[in-house]
Short mmCIF file of C-alpha atoms and ligand atoms in Angstrom, two decimals:
data_model
loop_
_atom_site.label_atom_id
_atom_site.label_comp_id
_atom_site.label_asym_id
_atom_site.label_seq_id
_atom_site.Cartn_x
_atom_site.Cartn_y
_atom_site.Cartn_z
CA MET K 18 22.14 51.02 51.96
CA ALA K 19 21.51 54.58 50.83
CA ASP K 20 20.16 55.05 47.35
CA HIS K 21 22.48 57.91 46.61
CA PHE K 22 25.84 57.09 45.07
CA THR K 23 28.72 59.47 44.65
CA ASP K 24 31.77 58.81 42.46
CA MET K 25 29.71 56.50 40.32
CA ASN K 26 29.96 56.37 36.56
CA ILE K 27 27.99 53.73 34.76
CA PHE K 28 28.26 52.92 31.05
CA LEU K 29 25.48 50.72 29.65
CA THR K 30 26.46 48.81 26.54
CA GLY K 31 24.82 46.16 24.39
CA PHE K 32 23.22 45.48 21.06
CA MET K 33 20.60 47.86 19.68
CA GLY K 34 17.19 46.97 21.04
CA SER K 35 18.52 45.50 24.29
CA GLY K 36 16.97 48.28 26.38
CA LYS K 37 20.00 50.44 27.20
CA SER K 38 18.13 53.75 27.15
CA THR K 39 15.09 52.53 29.09
CA PHE K 40 17.16 50.78 31.76
CA GLY K 41 19.66 53.63 31.83
CA ARG K 42 17.05 56.27 32.53
CA LYS K 43 15.49 54.20 35.32
CA LEU K 44 18.82 53.24 36.87
CA ALA K 45 19.95 56.87 36.95
CA LYS K 46 16.75 57.88 38.68
CA GLN K 47 16.97 55.09 41.25
CA LEU K 48 20.59 55.94 42.08
CA SER K 49 20.17 59.73 41.89
CA LEU K 50 22.69 59.98 39.08
CA ARG K 51 22.52 62.12 35.94
CA PHE K 52 21.41 60.32 32.79
CA TYR K 53 22.82 60.74 29.31
CA ASP K 54 22.05 59.01 26.03
CA LEU K 55 25.02 58.99 23.66
CA ASP K 56 22.88 58.80 20.50
CA LYS K 57 21.02 61.92 21.63
CA MET K 58 24.30 63.70 22.33
CA VAL K 59 25.53 62.91 18.81
CA GLU K 60 22.27 64.21 17.35
CA GLU K 61 22.64 67.43 19.32
CA LYS K 62 26.25 67.84 18.21
CA ALA K 63 25.39 67.23 14.55
CA LYS K 64 22.10 69.10 14.80
CA CYS K 65 20.38 66.31 12.87
CA SER K 66 19.05 62.81 13.41
CA ILE K 67 21.24 59.69 13.49
CA GLU K 68 19.39 58.59 10.38
CA ASP K 69 20.40 61.77 8.52
CA ILE K 70 23.99 61.58 9.77
CA PHE K 71 24.27 58.08 8.26
CA LYS K 72 22.49 59.18 5.09
CA TYR K 73 24.35 62.43 4.37
CA LEU K 74 27.67 62.12 6.18
CA GLY K 75 28.10 58.34 6.33
CA GLU K 76 28.86 55.86 9.10
CA ASP K 77 32.53 56.89 9.48
CA ALA K 78 31.50 60.45 10.32
CA PHE K 79 28.92 59.11 12.77
CA ARG K 80 31.51 56.88 14.50
CA LYS K 81 33.90 59.82 14.83
CA MET K 82 31.26 62.05 16.41
CA GLU K 83 30.10 59.21 18.66
CA SER K 84 33.63 58.69 19.93
CA GLU K 85 34.15 62.44 20.47
CA CYS K 86 30.94 62.64 22.51
CA LEU K 87 32.00 59.59 24.54
CA HIS K 88 35.33 61.20 25.39
CA THR K 89 33.60 64.23 26.89
CA PHE K 90 32.94 61.92 29.88
CA GLU K 91 36.62 61.76 30.73
CA GLY K 92 36.96 62.52 34.43
CA GLN K 93 33.23 63.09 34.93
CA GLU K 94 31.41 61.49 37.83
CA ASN K 95 27.94 60.48 38.98
CA PHE K 96 26.21 59.61 35.74
CA VAL K 97 24.65 56.77 33.79
CA LEU K 98 25.44 56.82 30.07
CA SER K 99 23.53 54.67 27.61
CA CYS K 100 25.97 54.03 24.77
CA GLY K 101 25.01 53.26 21.19
CA GLY K 102 25.15 49.60 20.15
CA GLY K 103 28.40 50.06 18.25
CA THR K 104 30.11 52.51 20.63
CA PRO K 105 32.53 50.10 22.37
CA CYS K 106 33.61 48.58 19.06
CA TYR K 107 35.38 51.57 17.45
CA PHE K 108 38.56 53.58 18.14
CA GLY K 109 39.41 51.58 21.28
CA ASN K 110 36.35 53.02 23.00
CA MET K 111 35.97 49.94 25.19
CA GLU K 112 39.34 50.66 26.87
CA PHE K 113 38.18 54.19 27.59
CA ILE K 114 34.85 52.99 29.02
CA LEU K 115 36.51 50.35 31.23
CA GLU K 116 38.91 52.96 32.60
CA GLN K 117 36.31 55.61 33.26
CA GLY K 118 33.69 53.71 35.19
CA LEU K 119 31.57 50.63 35.64
CA CYS K 120 30.80 49.02 32.30
CA ILE K 121 27.64 46.93 32.09
CA TYR K 122 26.76 44.74 29.12
CA LEU K 123 23.02 44.21 28.84
CA GLU K 124 23.04 40.83 27.14
CA MET K 125 20.16 39.61 24.99
CA ASP K 126 19.94 36.54 22.74
CA GLU K 127 19.56 36.80 18.95
CA ALA K 128 15.93 35.67 18.81
CA SER K 129 14.81 38.21 21.42
CA LEU K 130 16.76 40.98 19.69
CA PHE K 131 15.08 40.03 16.42
CA ASN K 132 11.63 40.19 18.03
CA ARG K 133 12.33 43.63 19.39
CA LEU K 134 14.01 45.04 16.29
CA VAL K 135 11.66 43.69 13.64
CA HIS K 136 9.08 46.29 14.66
CA ALA K 137 11.55 49.15 14.81
CA LYS K 138 13.74 48.46 11.82
CA ASN K 139 12.66 51.47 9.82
CA VAL K 140 13.79 54.00 12.39
CA ARG K 141 17.29 52.57 12.78
CA PRO K 142 19.66 53.44 9.94
CA THR K 143 21.86 50.34 10.15
CA ILE K 144 18.88 48.00 9.62
CA LYS K 145 16.51 50.19 7.63
CA GLY K 146 14.73 48.44 4.78
CA PHE K 147 15.98 44.97 5.75
CA THR K 148 13.80 41.95 5.10
CA GLU K 149 13.24 39.71 8.11
CA GLU K 150 15.88 37.27 6.82
CA GLU K 151 18.39 40.08 6.31
CA LEU K 152 17.69 41.36 9.81
CA LYS K 153 18.25 37.90 11.32
CA LEU K 154 21.54 37.58 9.49
CA PHE K 155 22.62 41.10 10.46
CA ILE K 156 21.99 40.38 14.14
CA LYS K 157 23.83 37.05 13.95
CA ASP K 158 26.87 38.46 12.11
CA THR K 159 27.12 41.71 14.02
CA LEU K 160 26.73 40.05 17.40
CA ALA K 161 29.37 37.49 16.45
CA LYS K 162 31.77 40.36 15.69
CA ARG K 163 30.89 42.44 18.75
CA ARG K 164 30.29 39.83 21.44
CA GLU K 165 33.95 39.53 22.41
CA ILE K 166 34.15 43.27 22.99
CA TYR K 167 30.84 43.51 24.84
CA GLU K 168 31.88 40.64 27.12
CA ARG K 169 34.86 42.59 28.40
CA ALA K 170 32.37 44.59 30.51
CA HIS K 171 32.78 44.55 34.30
CA LEU K 172 29.25 43.16 34.59
CA VAL K 173 27.46 40.99 32.02
CA ILE K 174 23.75 40.99 32.80
CA PRO K 175 21.17 38.92 30.89
CA VAL K 176 18.43 41.43 30.29
CA LEU K 177 15.48 39.28 29.26
CA ASN K 178 12.81 39.56 32.00
CA LEU K 179 15.15 41.75 34.05
CA LYS K 180 13.37 44.29 36.26
CA PRO K 181 14.87 47.75 36.77
CA ALA K 182 14.99 47.14 40.54
CA GLU K 183 17.02 43.96 39.93
CA LEU K 184 19.52 45.85 37.81
CA LYS K 185 19.93 48.41 40.58
CA GLU K 186 20.51 45.62 43.09
CA LEU K 187 23.16 43.98 40.87
CA VAL K 188 24.97 47.30 40.57
CA GLU K 189 24.83 47.87 44.31
CA ASN K 190 26.08 44.35 45.04
CA HIS K 191 28.94 44.78 42.59
CA ARG K 192 29.85 48.02 44.30
CA LYS K 193 29.83 46.43 47.76
CA ALA K 194 31.94 43.46 46.59
C1 S3P S 208 24.10 51.44 16.20
C2 S3P S 208 23.22 51.52 17.26
C3 S3P S 208 22.39 52.70 17.52
C4 S3P S 208 23.01 53.98 16.92
C5 S3P S 208 23.36 53.76 15.49
C6 S3P S 208 24.31 52.58 15.27
C7 S3P S 208 24.90 50.20 16.02
O1 S3P S 208 22.22 52.88 18.91
O2 S3P S 208 24.13 54.36 17.66
O3 S3P S 208 22.16 53.58 14.78
O4 S3P S 208 25.85 50.22 15.22
O5 S3P S 208 24.62 49.19 16.70
P1 S3P S 208 21.20 52.01 19.80
O6 S3P S 208 21.92 50.76 20.21
O7 S3P S 208 20.95 52.91 20.98
O8 S3P S 208 19.97 51.75 18.99
#
């Protein structure tokens, strides 16, 4: 099967720290699709970092900008978009994503998310300054709220130990099915 896909729009969703950007970039390259990172698009739109948007404008303003950036993909084709962890959970964004392309949930368990986020918690505004216990609780509570939405994805892929080539194969198989 050729590596080049046309008419292919892939939205990667999942909790922060699950590897959406890393997998997204690799998947786009393997399938010769354009790659976009929604967090980066919001930063470009706001002309400041996500951290500063949260700090000076607040989360509501961030969610609004995030949703506006997401909707610029309406009708677009041949891309992989790595969404932010909260993207599908606001303003009915999951409906939009499911309509516009193939939605993939990169699923990771709480303990693995904790291990990945504990080292990066000071660069992520929603978990900045948390103690380890607070972080554990945040992951548990937030995942409990979001899981139902994430699981509406067309493909739910456990991401622990997943290789980029395996993700590509799962996408290709889904497309053939
Ligand atoms: C968020 C996840 C972040 C970013 C923002 C809020 C969330 O994206 O959009 O800090 O609410 O889960 P990543 O999942 O790419 O870290």
